[in-house]
PDB file of C-alpha atoms in Angstrom:
ATOM      1  CA  MET A 154     -38.829  44.347  36.204  1.00 46.00           C
ATOM      2  CA  ALA A 155     -38.103  41.321  34.054  1.00 50.00           C
ATOM      3  CA  GLN A 156     -36.540  38.382  35.836  1.00 53.00           C
ATOM      4  CA  PHE A 157     -33.733  36.762  33.893  1.00 54.00           C
ATOM      5  CA  PRO A 158     -32.754  33.151  34.517  1.00 58.00           C
ATOM      6  CA  GLU A 159     -29.553  32.190  36.258  1.00 58.00           C
ATOM      7  CA  ARG A 160     -26.629  31.409  33.991  1.00 58.00           C
ATOM      8  CA  PRO A 161     -27.015  27.725  33.052  1.00 61.00           C
ATOM      9  CA  SER A 162     -24.021  25.442  33.054  1.00 64.00           C
ATOM     10  CA  PRO A 163     -22.939  24.511  29.498  1.00 67.00           C
ATOM     11  CA  TRP A 164     -22.167  21.061  30.914  1.00 62.00           C
ATOM     12  CA  GLY A 165     -25.774  20.373  31.944  1.00 59.00           C
ATOM     13  CA  GLY A 166     -26.052  17.701  34.643  1.00 57.00           C
ATOM     14  CA  LEU A 167     -22.403  16.761  34.176  1.00 60.00           C
ATOM     15  CA  GLY A 168     -21.379  19.863  36.124  1.00 56.00           C
ATOM     16  CA  ALA A 169     -23.113  18.517  39.235  1.00 56.00           C
ATOM     17  CA  ILE A 170     -21.445  15.108  38.872  1.00 60.00           C
ATOM     18  CA  LEU A 171     -17.906  16.358  38.245  1.00 60.00           C
ATOM     19  CA  ASP A 172     -17.991  18.791  41.136  1.00 60.00           C
ATOM     20  CA  THR A 173     -14.331  18.453  42.186  1.00 69.00           C
ATOM     21  CA  PRO A 174     -11.079  19.077  40.253  1.00 71.00           C
ATOM     22  CA  ALA A 175     -10.016  15.452  40.764  1.00 75.00           C
ATOM     23  CA  LYS A 176     -13.208  14.121  39.153  1.00 73.00           C
ATOM     24  CA  ARG A 177     -12.946  16.571  36.266  1.00 74.00           C
ATOM     25  CA  TRP A 178      -9.324  15.725  35.475  1.00 79.00           C
ATOM     26  CA  THR A 179     -10.045  12.002  35.740  1.00 84.00           C
ATOM     27  CA  ALA A 180     -12.929  12.336  33.281  1.00 80.00           C
ATOM     28  CA  ILE A 181     -10.756  14.377  30.891  1.00 83.00           C
ATOM     29  CA  ALA A 182      -7.983  11.768  31.045  1.00 87.00           C
ATOM     30  CA  VAL A 183     -10.430   8.920  30.337  1.00 87.00           C
ATOM     31  CA  ILE A 184     -11.937  10.787  27.372  1.00 87.00           C
ATOM     32  CA  LEU A 185      -8.515  11.587  25.887  1.00 87.00           C
ATOM     33  CA  VAL A 186      -7.350   7.980  26.211  1.00 91.00           C
ATOM     34  CA  ALA A 187     -10.587   6.749  24.611  1.00 89.00           C
ATOM     35  CA  MET A 188     -10.204   9.206  21.720  1.00 88.00           C
ATOM     36  CA  ALA A 189      -6.585   8.143  21.146  1.00 90.00           C
ATOM     37  CA  ALA A 190      -7.383   4.416  21.243  1.00 91.00           C
ATOM     38  CA  ALA A 191     -10.638   4.469  19.229  1.00 90.00           C
ATOM     39  CA  PRO A 192      -9.051   4.039  15.745  1.00 90.00           C
ATOM     40  CA  PHE A 193      -7.191   0.927  16.861  1.00 90.00           C
ATOM     41  CA  VAL A 194     -10.388  -0.568  18.273  1.00 89.00           C
ATOM     42  CA  PHE A 195     -12.784   0.172  15.392  1.00 87.00           C
ATOM     43  CA  GLY A 196     -10.441  -0.228  12.423  1.00 87.00           C
ATOM     44  CA  SER A 197     -10.044   1.847   9.262  1.00 89.00           C
ATOM     45  CA  TYR A 198     -13.729   2.000   8.303  1.00 89.00           C
ATOM     46  CA  GLY A 199     -14.725   2.893  11.848  1.00 89.00           C
ATOM     47  CA  THR A 200     -12.071   5.629  11.868  1.00 92.00           C
ATOM     48  CA  VAL A 201     -13.610   7.235   8.773  1.00 93.00           C
ATOM     49  CA  ILE A 202     -17.068   7.182  10.371  1.00 93.00           C
ATOM     50  CA  LEU A 203     -15.724   8.602  13.641  1.00 94.00           C
ATOM     51  CA  THR A 204     -13.935  11.366  11.731  1.00 94.00           C
ATOM     52  CA  ASN A 205     -17.224  12.285  10.057  1.00 94.00           C
ATOM     53  CA  ALA A 206     -18.920  12.272  13.456  1.00 94.00           C
ATOM     54  CA  LEU A 207     -16.238  14.590  14.856  1.00 95.00           C
ATOM     55  CA  LEU A 208     -16.778  16.946  11.922  1.00 95.00           C
ATOM     56  CA  TYR A 209     -20.460  17.156  12.814  1.00 95.00           C
ATOM     57  CA  VAL A 210     -19.558  17.681  16.464  1.00 95.00           C
ATOM     58  CA  LEU A 211     -17.506  20.720  15.449  1.00 95.00           C
ATOM     59  CA  LEU A 212     -20.301  22.065  13.262  1.00 95.00           C
ATOM     60  CA  ALA A 213     -22.916  21.386  15.952  1.00 94.00           C
ATOM     61  CA  LEU A 214     -20.802  23.265  18.514  1.00 95.00           C
ATOM     62  CA  GLY A 215     -20.878  26.262  16.180  1.00 94.00           C
ATOM     63  CA  LEU A 216     -24.608  26.068  15.598  1.00 94.00           C
ATOM     64  CA  ASN A 217     -25.119  25.591  19.337  1.00 94.00           C
ATOM     65  CA  VAL A 218     -23.734  29.095  19.866  1.00 93.00           C
ATOM     66  CA  VAL A 219     -26.329  30.461  17.452  1.00 92.00           C
ATOM     67  CA  VAL A 220     -29.316  28.340  18.470  1.00 91.00           C
ATOM     68  CA  GLY A 221     -28.505  27.174  21.996  1.00 89.00           C
ATOM     69  CA  TYR A 222     -26.820  30.269  23.423  1.00 91.00           C
ATOM     70  CA  ALA A 223     -28.460  33.131  21.514  1.00 87.00           C
ATOM     71  CA  GLY A 224     -31.776  31.456  20.644  1.00 86.00           C
ATOM     72  CA  LEU A 225     -31.628  32.143  16.884  1.00 86.00           C
ATOM     73  CA  LEU A 226     -33.231  29.580  14.595  1.00 85.00           C
ATOM     74  CA  ASP A 227     -30.716  29.107  11.760  1.00 86.00           C
ATOM     75  CA  LEU A 228     -31.736  26.800   8.888  1.00 87.00           C
ATOM     76  CA  GLY A 229     -28.846  27.711   6.604  1.00 88.00           C
ATOM     77  CA  PHE A 230     -25.777  26.879   8.671  1.00 91.00           C
ATOM     78  CA  ALA A 231     -24.380  24.705   5.863  1.00 91.00           C
ATOM     79  CA  ALA A 232     -23.713  27.955   3.969  1.00 92.00           C
ATOM     80  CA  PHE A 233     -20.735  28.772   6.205  1.00 93.00           C
ATOM     81  CA  PHE A 234     -19.629  25.158   5.917  1.00 93.00           C
ATOM     82  CA  ALA A 235     -19.638  25.643   2.134  1.00 93.00           C
ATOM     83  CA  VAL A 236     -17.853  28.999   2.297  1.00 94.00           C
ATOM     84  CA  GLY A 237     -14.966  27.473   4.234  1.00 94.00           C
ATOM     85  CA  ALA A 238     -14.672  24.470   1.934  1.00 94.00           C
ATOM     86  CA  TYR A 239     -14.880  26.397  -1.338  1.00 95.00           C
ATOM     87  CA  THR A 240     -12.522  29.144  -0.190  1.00 94.00           C
ATOM     88  CA  VAL A 241      -9.841  26.581   0.615  1.00 94.00           C
ATOM     89  CA  GLY A 242     -10.535  24.661  -2.601  1.00 93.00           C
ATOM     90  CA  ILE A 243     -10.387  27.727  -4.858  1.00 93.00           C
ATOM     91  CA  SER A 244      -7.402  29.256  -3.049  1.00 93.00           C
ATOM     92  CA  THR A 245      -5.296  26.117  -3.229  1.00 92.00           C
ATOM     93  CA  LEU A 246      -6.296  24.946  -6.731  1.00 90.00           C
ATOM     94  CA  HIS A 247      -6.612  28.235  -8.638  1.00 88.00           C
ATOM     95  CA  PHE A 248      -4.206  30.500  -6.752  1.00 89.00           C
ATOM     96  CA  GLY A 249      -1.689  28.002  -5.379  1.00 85.00           C
ATOM     97  CA  LEU A 250      -2.034  29.113  -1.771  1.00 89.00           C
ATOM     98  CA  ASN A 251      -0.837  26.898   1.044  1.00 90.00           C
ATOM     99  CA  PHE A 252      -3.663  25.352   3.094  1.00 92.00           C
ATOM    100  CA  TRP A 253      -2.582  27.190   6.244  1.00 92.00           C
ATOM    101  CA  LEU A 254      -2.756  30.507   4.386  1.00 93.00           C
ATOM    102  CA  ALA A 255      -6.111  29.617   2.847  1.00 94.00           C
ATOM    103  CA  LEU A 256      -7.592  28.675   6.253  1.00 94.00           C
ATOM    104  CA  PRO A 257      -7.592  32.202   7.780  1.00 95.00           C
ATOM    105  CA  LEU A 258      -8.847  33.528   4.428  1.00 95.00           C
ATOM    106  CA  ALA A 259     -11.765  31.089   4.649  1.00 95.00           C
ATOM    107  CA  VAL A 260     -12.539  32.267   8.173  1.00 95.00           C
ATOM    108  CA  LEU A 261     -12.337  35.923   7.103  1.00 96.00           C
ATOM    109  CA  ILE A 262     -14.683  35.437   4.145  1.00 95.00           C
ATOM    110  CA  ALA A 263     -17.129  33.540   6.381  1.00 94.00           C
ATOM    111  CA  ILE A 264     -17.075  36.420   8.877  1.00 94.00           C
ATOM    112  CA  ILE A 265     -17.727  38.924   6.084  1.00 94.00           C
ATOM    113  CA  ALA A 266     -20.585  36.777   4.796  1.00 91.00           C
ATOM    114  CA  GLY A 267     -21.984  36.556   8.322  1.00 90.00           C
ATOM    115  CA  VAL A 268     -21.883  40.329   8.726  1.00 90.00           C
ATOM    116  CA  VAL A 269     -23.357  41.036   5.283  1.00 87.00           C
ATOM    117  CA  ILE A 270     -26.220  38.589   5.777  1.00 85.00           C
ATOM    118  CA  GLY A 271     -26.678  38.963   9.520  1.00 83.00           C
ATOM    119  CA  ALA A 272     -26.568  42.749   9.968  1.00 81.00           C
ATOM    120  CA  PRO A 273     -29.776  43.498   8.044  1.00 80.00           C
ATOM    121  CA  THR A 274     -31.647  40.268   8.860  1.00 80.00           C
ATOM    122  CA  LEU A 275     -30.997  39.645  12.561  1.00 78.00           C
ATOM    123  CA  ARG A 276     -33.552  42.294  13.449  1.00 76.00           C
ATOM    124  CA  LEU A 277     -36.092  39.674  12.415  1.00 72.00           C
ATOM    125  CA  ARG A 278     -37.352  37.072  14.852  1.00 68.00           C
ATOM    126  CA  SER A 279     -38.619  33.525  14.979  1.00 67.00           C
ATOM    127  CA  ASP A 280     -40.001  32.106  11.723  1.00 74.00           C
ATOM    128  CA  TYR A 281     -38.990  35.114   9.639  1.00 80.00           C
ATOM    129  CA  LEU A 282     -35.348  34.748  10.637  1.00 81.00           C
ATOM    130  CA  ALA A 283     -35.482  31.014   9.910  1.00 82.00           C
ATOM    131  CA  ILE A 284     -36.806  31.681   6.391  1.00 86.00           C
ATOM    132  CA  VAL A 285     -34.050  34.214   5.679  1.00 86.00           C
ATOM    133  CA  THR A 286     -31.283  31.869   6.870  1.00 86.00           C
ATOM    134  CA  LEU A 287     -32.793  29.058   4.811  1.00 87.00           C
ATOM    135  CA  GLY A 288     -32.696  31.298   1.761  1.00 88.00           C
ATOM    136  CA  PHE A 289     -29.077  32.259   2.462  1.00 87.00           C
ATOM    137  CA  GLY A 290     -28.062  28.609   2.602  1.00 88.00           C
ATOM    138  CA  GLU A 291     -29.753  27.842  -0.700  1.00 89.00           C
ATOM    139  CA  ILE A 292     -28.276  30.943  -2.362  1.00 90.00           C
ATOM    140  CA  VAL A 293     -24.757  29.801  -1.463  1.00 90.00           C
ATOM    141  CA  ARG A 294     -25.382  26.262  -2.737  1.00 91.00           C
ATOM    142  CA  ILE A 295     -26.974  27.394  -6.011  1.00 91.00           C
ATOM    143  CA  THR A 296     -24.211  29.951  -6.583  1.00 91.00           C
ATOM    144  CA  ALA A 297     -21.574  27.267  -6.085  1.00 90.00           C
ATOM    145  CA  ARG A 298     -23.448  25.047  -8.528  1.00 90.00           C
ATOM    146  CA  ASN A 299     -23.425  27.664 -11.294  1.00 90.00           C
ATOM    147  CA  LEU A 300     -20.020  29.334 -11.093  1.00 87.00           C
ATOM    148  CA  ARG A 301     -17.083  28.203 -13.206  1.00 86.00           C
ATOM    149  CA  GLU A 302     -14.623  28.980 -10.388  1.00 86.00           C
ATOM    150  CA  THR A 303     -16.371  26.510  -8.076  1.00 87.00           C
ATOM    151  CA  GLY A 304     -16.424  23.766 -10.710  1.00 86.00           C
ATOM    152  CA  GLY A 305     -20.161  23.997 -11.281  1.00 86.00           C
ATOM    153  CA  ALA A 306     -22.224  20.921 -10.500  1.00 86.00           C
ATOM    154  CA  SER A 307     -19.117  18.726 -10.597  1.00 87.00           C
ATOM    155  CA  GLY A 308     -17.401  20.706  -7.839  1.00 86.00           C
ATOM    156  CA  LEU A 309     -13.659  20.854  -7.224  1.00 90.00           C
ATOM    157  CA  ILE A 310     -11.346  17.847  -7.441  1.00 90.00           C
ATOM    158  CA  GLY A 311      -7.722  17.411  -6.401  1.00 88.00           C
ATOM    159  CA  ILE A 312      -7.583  19.636  -3.308  1.00 89.00           C
ATOM    160  CA  ASP A 313      -4.205  19.039  -1.679  1.00 86.00           C
ATOM    161  CA  SER A 314      -3.972  17.742   1.869  1.00 87.00           C
ATOM    162  CA  PRO A 315      -1.963  19.980   4.216  1.00 91.00           C
ATOM    163  CA  TRP A 316       1.499  19.621   5.683  1.00 87.00           C
ATOM    164  CA  LEU A 317       2.300  20.520   9.292  1.00 87.00           C
ATOM    165  CA  PHE A 318       5.971  20.737  10.373  1.00 86.00           C
ATOM    166  CA  GLY A 319       6.947  18.012   7.939  1.00 84.00           C
ATOM    167  CA  TRP A 320       3.897  15.854   8.717  1.00 85.00           C
ATOM    168  CA  HIS A 321       1.737  15.219   5.657  1.00 88.00           C
ATOM    169  CA  ILE A 322      -1.845  15.020   6.919  1.00 88.00           C
ATOM    170  CA  ARG A 323      -3.413  12.684   4.382  1.00 87.00           C
ATOM    171  CA  THR A 324      -4.521   9.349   5.865  1.00 90.00           C
ATOM    172  CA  PRO A 325      -7.875   8.754   7.595  1.00 91.00           C
ATOM    173  CA  LEU A 326      -5.996   8.246  10.864  1.00 92.00           C
ATOM    174  CA  ASP A 327      -4.217  11.595  10.441  1.00 92.00           C
ATOM    175  CA  PHE A 328      -7.451  13.462   9.869  1.00 93.00           C
ATOM    176  CA  TYR A 329      -9.125  11.646  12.746  1.00 94.00           C
ATOM    177  CA  TYR A 330      -6.578  13.078  15.183  1.00 94.00           C
ATOM    178  CA  VAL A 331      -6.780  16.504  13.528  1.00 94.00           C
ATOM    179  CA  PHE A 332     -10.536  16.582  14.058  1.00 95.00           C
ATOM    180  CA  CYS A 333     -10.034  15.389  17.645  1.00 95.00           C
ATOM    181  CA  VAL A 334      -7.865  18.461  18.246  1.00 95.00           C
ATOM    182  CA  LEU A 335     -10.382  20.730  16.507  1.00 95.00           C
ATOM    183  CA  VAL A 336     -13.240  19.397  18.650  1.00 95.00           C
ATOM    184  CA  ILE A 337     -11.231  19.848  21.855  1.00 95.00           C
ATOM    185  CA  LEU A 338     -10.430  23.454  20.892  1.00 95.00           C
ATOM    186  CA  GLY A 339     -14.055  23.985  19.903  1.00 94.00           C
ATOM    187  CA  VAL A 340     -15.301  22.730  23.272  1.00 94.00           C
ATOM    188  CA  ILE A 341     -12.857  24.962  25.161  1.00 94.00           C
ATOM    189  CA  ALA A 342     -13.942  27.996  23.131  1.00 94.00           C
ATOM    190  CA  SER A 343     -17.630  27.170  23.686  1.00 93.00           C
ATOM    191  CA  VAL A 344     -17.154  26.899  27.447  1.00 91.00           C
ATOM    192  CA  ARG A 345     -15.247  30.175  27.611  1.00 93.00           C
ATOM    193  CA  LEU A 346     -17.907  31.911  25.543  1.00 92.00           C
ATOM    194  CA  ALA A 347     -20.735  30.528  27.685  1.00 89.00           C
ATOM    195  CA  ASN A 348     -19.064  31.839  30.841  1.00 88.00           C
ATOM    196  CA  SER A 349     -18.211  35.270  29.401  1.00 89.00           C
ATOM    197  CA  ARG A 350     -20.123  38.547  29.527  1.00 90.00           C
ATOM    198  CA  LEU A 351     -21.108  37.957  25.925  1.00 90.00           C
ATOM    199  CA  GLY A 352     -22.490  34.557  26.892  1.00 88.00           C
ATOM    200  CA  ARG A 353     -24.568  36.219  29.596  1.00 89.00           C
ATOM    201  CA  ALA A 354     -25.889  38.712  27.041  1.00 89.00           C
ATOM    202  CA  TRP A 355     -26.834  35.837  24.719  1.00 90.00           C
ATOM    203  CA  LEU A 356     -28.765  34.251  27.572  1.00 88.00           C
ATOM    204  CA  TYR A 357     -30.710  37.456  28.205  1.00 88.00           C
ATOM    205  CA  VAL A 358     -31.507  37.942  24.516  1.00 86.00           C
ATOM    206  CA  ARG A 359     -32.667  34.340  24.207  1.00 85.00           C
ATOM    207  CA  HIS A 360     -34.894  34.696  27.267  1.00 83.00           C
ATOM    208  CA  ASP A 361     -36.502  38.057  26.369  1.00 79.00           C
ATOM    209  CA  GLU A 362     -35.174  40.347  23.631  1.00 81.00           C
ATOM    210  CA  ASP A 363     -37.270  43.359  24.596  1.00 79.00           C
ATOM    211  CA  ALA A 364     -36.330  43.175  28.267  1.00 82.00           C
ATOM    212  CA  ALA A 365     -32.666  42.701  27.373  1.00 81.00           C
ATOM    213  CA  GLU A 366     -32.757  45.787  25.156  1.00 81.00           C
ATOM    214  CA  ALA A 367     -34.417  47.740  27.957  1.00 82.00           C
ATOM    215  CA  MET A 368     -31.498  46.731  30.202  1.00 82.00           C
ATOM    216  CA  GLY A 369     -29.041  48.310  27.768  1.00 82.00           C
ATOM    217  CA  ILE A 370     -28.062  45.268  25.677  1.00 84.00           C
ATOM    218  CA  ASP A 371     -27.790  45.899  21.943  1.00 85.00           C
ATOM    219  CA  ARG A 372     -29.693  42.825  20.822  1.00 85.00           C
ATOM    220  CA  VAL A 373     -28.704  43.129  17.143  1.00 85.00           C
ATOM    221  CA  ARG A 374     -24.979  43.353  17.913  1.00 90.00           C
ATOM    222  CA  VAL A 375     -25.200  40.506  20.393  1.00 90.00           C
ATOM    223  CA  LYS A 376     -27.050  38.274  17.936  1.00 89.00           C
ATOM    224  CA  LEU A 377     -24.607  39.254  15.174  1.00 91.00           C
ATOM    225  CA  ALA A 378     -21.718  38.209  17.438  1.00 93.00           C
ATOM    226  CA  ALA A 379     -23.314  34.762  17.858  1.00 92.00           C
ATOM    227  CA  TYR A 380     -23.854  34.511  14.102  1.00 91.00           C
ATOM    228  CA  ILE A 381     -20.199  35.377  13.435  1.00 94.00           C
ATOM    229  CA  VAL A 382     -18.915  32.852  15.986  1.00 94.00           C
ATOM    230  CA  GLY A 383     -21.057  30.192  14.333  1.00 94.00           C
ATOM    231  CA  ALA A 384     -19.655  31.219  10.950  1.00 94.00           C
ATOM    232  CA  ILE A 385     -16.105  30.740  12.240  1.00 95.00           C
ATOM    233  CA  TYR A 386     -16.877  27.228  13.459  1.00 96.00           C
ATOM    234  CA  GLY A 387     -18.595  26.364  10.170  1.00 94.00           C
ATOM    235  CA  SER A 388     -15.815  27.716   7.967  1.00 95.00           C
ATOM    236  CA  ILE A 389     -13.089  25.856   9.876  1.00 96.00           C
ATOM    237  CA  GLY A 390     -15.081  22.639   9.625  1.00 95.00           C
ATOM    238  CA  GLY A 391     -15.583  23.205   5.893  1.00 94.00           C
ATOM    239  CA  ALA A 392     -11.891  23.925   5.296  1.00 95.00           C
ATOM    240  CA  PHE A 393     -10.743  20.680   6.904  1.00 95.00           C
ATOM    241  CA  PHE A 394     -13.610  18.778   5.283  1.00 94.00           C
ATOM    242  CA  ALA A 395     -12.322  19.866   1.851  1.00 93.00           C
ATOM    243  CA  ALA A 396      -8.743  18.942   2.752  1.00 92.00           C
ATOM    244  CA  ASN A 397      -9.841  15.565   4.074  1.00 93.00           C
ATOM    245  CA  LEU A 398     -11.879  14.487   1.044  1.00 91.00           C
ATOM    246  CA  GLY A 399      -9.789  16.262  -1.578  1.00 90.00           C
ATOM    247  CA  ALA A 400     -12.977  16.977  -3.525  1.00 90.00           C
ATOM    248  CA  ILE A 401     -16.181  18.912  -2.859  1.00 92.00           C
ATOM    249  CA  SER A 402     -19.470  19.427  -4.677  1.00 90.00           C
ATOM    250  CA  PRO A 403     -22.533  21.643  -4.075  1.00 90.00           C
ATOM    251  CA  GLU A 404     -24.576  18.649  -2.934  1.00 88.00           C
ATOM    252  CA  SER A 405     -22.303  18.296   0.106  1.00 88.00           C
ATOM    253  CA  PHE A 406     -23.788  21.559   1.459  1.00 90.00           C
ATOM    254  CA  SER A 407     -27.489  21.072   0.865  1.00 87.00           C
ATOM    255  CA  PHE A 408     -30.359  21.937   3.182  1.00 88.00           C
ATOM    256  CA  ARG A 409     -30.167  18.346   4.458  1.00 87.00           C
ATOM    257  CA  GLN A 410     -26.789  19.105   6.048  1.00 90.00           C
ATOM    258  CA  SER A 411     -28.200  22.117   7.877  1.00 90.00           C
ATOM    259  CA  VAL A 412     -31.067  19.961   9.145  1.00 88.00           C
ATOM    260  CA  LEU A 413     -28.689  17.235  10.380  1.00 90.00           C
ATOM    261  CA  ILE A 414     -26.566  19.764  12.276  1.00 92.00           C
ATOM    262  CA  LEU A 415     -29.649  21.403  13.793  1.00 91.00           C
ATOM    263  CA  MET A 416     -31.007  17.965  14.666  1.00 89.00           C
ATOM    264  CA  ALA A 417     -27.804  17.168  16.573  1.00 90.00           C
ATOM    265  CA  VAL A 418     -28.147  20.367  18.625  1.00 91.00           C
ATOM    266  CA  ILE A 419     -31.836  19.894  19.428  1.00 89.00           C
ATOM    267  CA  LEU A 420     -31.577  16.156  20.008  1.00 88.00           C
ATOM    268  CA  GLY A 421     -28.737  16.426  22.504  1.00 85.00           C
ATOM    269  CA  GLY A 422     -30.048  19.529  24.245  1.00 84.00           C
ATOM    270  CA  MET A 423     -29.652  23.137  23.167  1.00 86.00           C
ATOM    271  CA  GLY A 424     -26.955  25.016  25.047  1.00 85.00           C
ATOM    272  CA  LYS A 425     -25.496  21.866  26.660  1.00 87.00           C
ATOM    273  CA  ILE A 426     -22.098  20.947  25.245  1.00 90.00           C
ATOM    274  CA  PRO A 427     -22.106  17.224  26.200  1.00 89.00           C
ATOM    275  CA  GLY A 428     -25.616  16.954  24.763  1.00 89.00           C
ATOM    276  CA  VAL A 429     -24.552  18.551  21.488  1.00 91.00           C
ATOM    277  CA  ILE A 430     -21.622  16.136  21.217  1.00 92.00           C
ATOM    278  CA  LEU A 431     -23.878  13.182  21.989  1.00 91.00           C
ATOM    279  CA  GLY A 432     -26.476  14.402  19.486  1.00 90.00           C
ATOM    280  CA  ALA A 433     -23.895  14.689  16.696  1.00 92.00           C
ATOM    281  CA  PHE A 434     -22.648  11.149  17.331  1.00 92.00           C
ATOM    282  CA  ILE A 435     -26.204   9.801  17.330  1.00 90.00           C
ATOM    283  CA  VAL A 436     -27.087  11.546  14.064  1.00 90.00           C
ATOM    284  CA  ILE A 437     -24.001  10.145  12.290  1.00 90.00           C
ATOM    285  CA  LEU A 438     -23.519   6.757  13.952  1.00 89.00           C
ATOM    286  CA  ALA A 439     -27.128   5.580  14.300  1.00 85.00           C
ATOM    287  CA  PRO A 440     -27.752   5.136  10.528  1.00 83.00           C
ATOM    288  CA  GLU A 441     -24.468   3.213  10.274  1.00 84.00           C
ATOM    289  CA  LEU A 442     -25.382   0.915  13.156  1.00 82.00           C
ATOM    290  CA  LEU A 443     -28.766   0.275  11.517  1.00 81.00           C
ATOM    291  CA  ARG A 444     -27.273  -0.532   8.107  1.00 81.00           C
ATOM    292  CA  ASP A 445     -28.177  -4.238   8.442  1.00 78.00           C
ATOM    293  CA  PHE A 446     -31.859  -3.292   8.295  1.00 79.00           C
ATOM    294  CA  GLY A 447     -31.464  -2.106   4.695  1.00 76.00           C
ATOM    295  CA  ASP A 448     -34.209   0.184   3.450  1.00 76.00           C
ATOM    296  CA  LEU A 449     -35.895   0.176   6.856  1.00 81.00           C
ATOM    297  CA  ARG A 450     -32.965   1.805   8.656  1.00 80.00           C
ATOM    298  CA  LEU A 451     -34.083   5.387   7.998  1.00 79.00           C
ATOM    299  CA  LEU A 452     -37.614   4.540   9.153  1.00 84.00           C
ATOM    300  CA  ILE A 453     -36.260   2.982  12.357  1.00 85.00           C
ATOM    301  CA  PHE A 454     -33.961   5.959  12.865  1.00 81.00           C
ATOM    302  CA  ALA A 455     -36.852   8.405  12.393  1.00 82.00           C
ATOM    303  CA  VAL A 456     -39.054   6.497  14.849  1.00 86.00           C
ATOM    304  CA  GLY A 457     -36.205   6.498  17.369  1.00 83.00           C
ATOM    305  CA  LEU A 458     -35.801  10.269  17.013  1.00 81.00           C
ATOM    306  CA  LEU A 459     -39.544  10.743  17.431  1.00 83.00           C
ATOM    307  CA  LEU A 460     -39.553   8.697  20.648  1.00 85.00           C
ATOM    308  CA  ILE A 461     -36.596  10.640  22.016  1.00 82.00           C
ATOM    309  CA  MET A 462     -38.304  13.962  21.369  1.00 80.00           C
ATOM    310  CA  LEU A 463     -41.534  12.706  22.930  1.00 83.00           C
ATOM    311  CA  PHE A 464     -39.922  11.501  26.147  1.00 82.00           C
ATOM    312  CA  ARG A 465     -37.018  13.997  26.288  1.00 80.00           C
ATOM    313  CA  PRO A 466     -38.373  17.189  24.688  1.00 77.00           C
ATOM    314  CA  SER A 467     -35.540  19.267  26.160  1.00 77.00           C
ATOM    315  CA  GLY A 468     -32.874  16.951  24.771  1.00 78.00           C
ATOM    316  CA  ILE A 469     -31.189  13.742  25.817  1.00 82.00           C
ATOM    317  CA  TRP A 470     -28.637  15.345  28.108  1.00 77.00           C
ATOM    318  CA  PRO A 471     -30.091  16.158  31.550  1.00 66.00           C
ATOM    319  CA  VAL A 472     -30.232  19.666  32.886  1.00 61.00           C
ATOM    320  CA  ARG A 473     -28.160  20.677  35.857  1.00 58.00           C
ATOM    321  CA  SER A 474     -29.695  19.334  39.027  1.00 47.00           C
ATOM    322  CA  LYS A 475     -30.871  21.816  41.659  1.00 46.00           C
ATOM    323  CA  ARG A 476     -29.340  21.669  45.116  1.00 44.00           C
TER     324      ARG A 476
END
């Protein structure tokens, strides 16, 4: 009989360190205070960069469900990012919908897209699945580039920023705190999913699909569930991305974006939430910190990534220590 691994902690080695409620609540309090104070420490430009990093954290958390939990190689995750952004843009500009009405519509359309694409293709494995998801991502981008409703190559301009109980969310500081809340909710959802029966099924499918199916797990439905959860994360990130910038174009959802999100997941450590967060911050902040090196910054960044993968092939964040 196949031997399945024990359920890994989504916190990696952090779960062994914060082994008491007092330590956990202290760590949470420190993180929340740091998040609240960061804009006042780093200034307006730093706030914009941190907001972008938080966006990638949210997207990486979604892709982590697909790649880290269920073991599916997805090279077209930016497609759901684009679906969320364009749905909000078209709904608010062309149909006059309020942002908060357009947001659930964006999530719904992303779910439908996930089902339509995922149901027939998730029976594939490994490289074949990666090729199909890559094609899906490019189809969405090219479609957005050629439709009149999406603004063609120029994209959509003038997307209104949302209101919330009389608060007009429009400044970089406003959106920074909004993305902080989104990331916190995304982390909570990821933890709950990892510790659920569905999370256990994802672990089995990732470890051995055939053995999992022999144990009574419908591998296609389980993988489709992971794909849909990832689509929800991506569409929410895209919706708030569009509201934040007020303008979107097809080039914002290229294959490069999918690679950056996947890089954040792999770099930090697949399936480990702190690692995914750390990976997203590294991917976004490292090129900014290396800006003084001019044209050499991308070369230095690439060499740094290569060294990390050589010495930490399982990701930067440590695995949970054995006792």
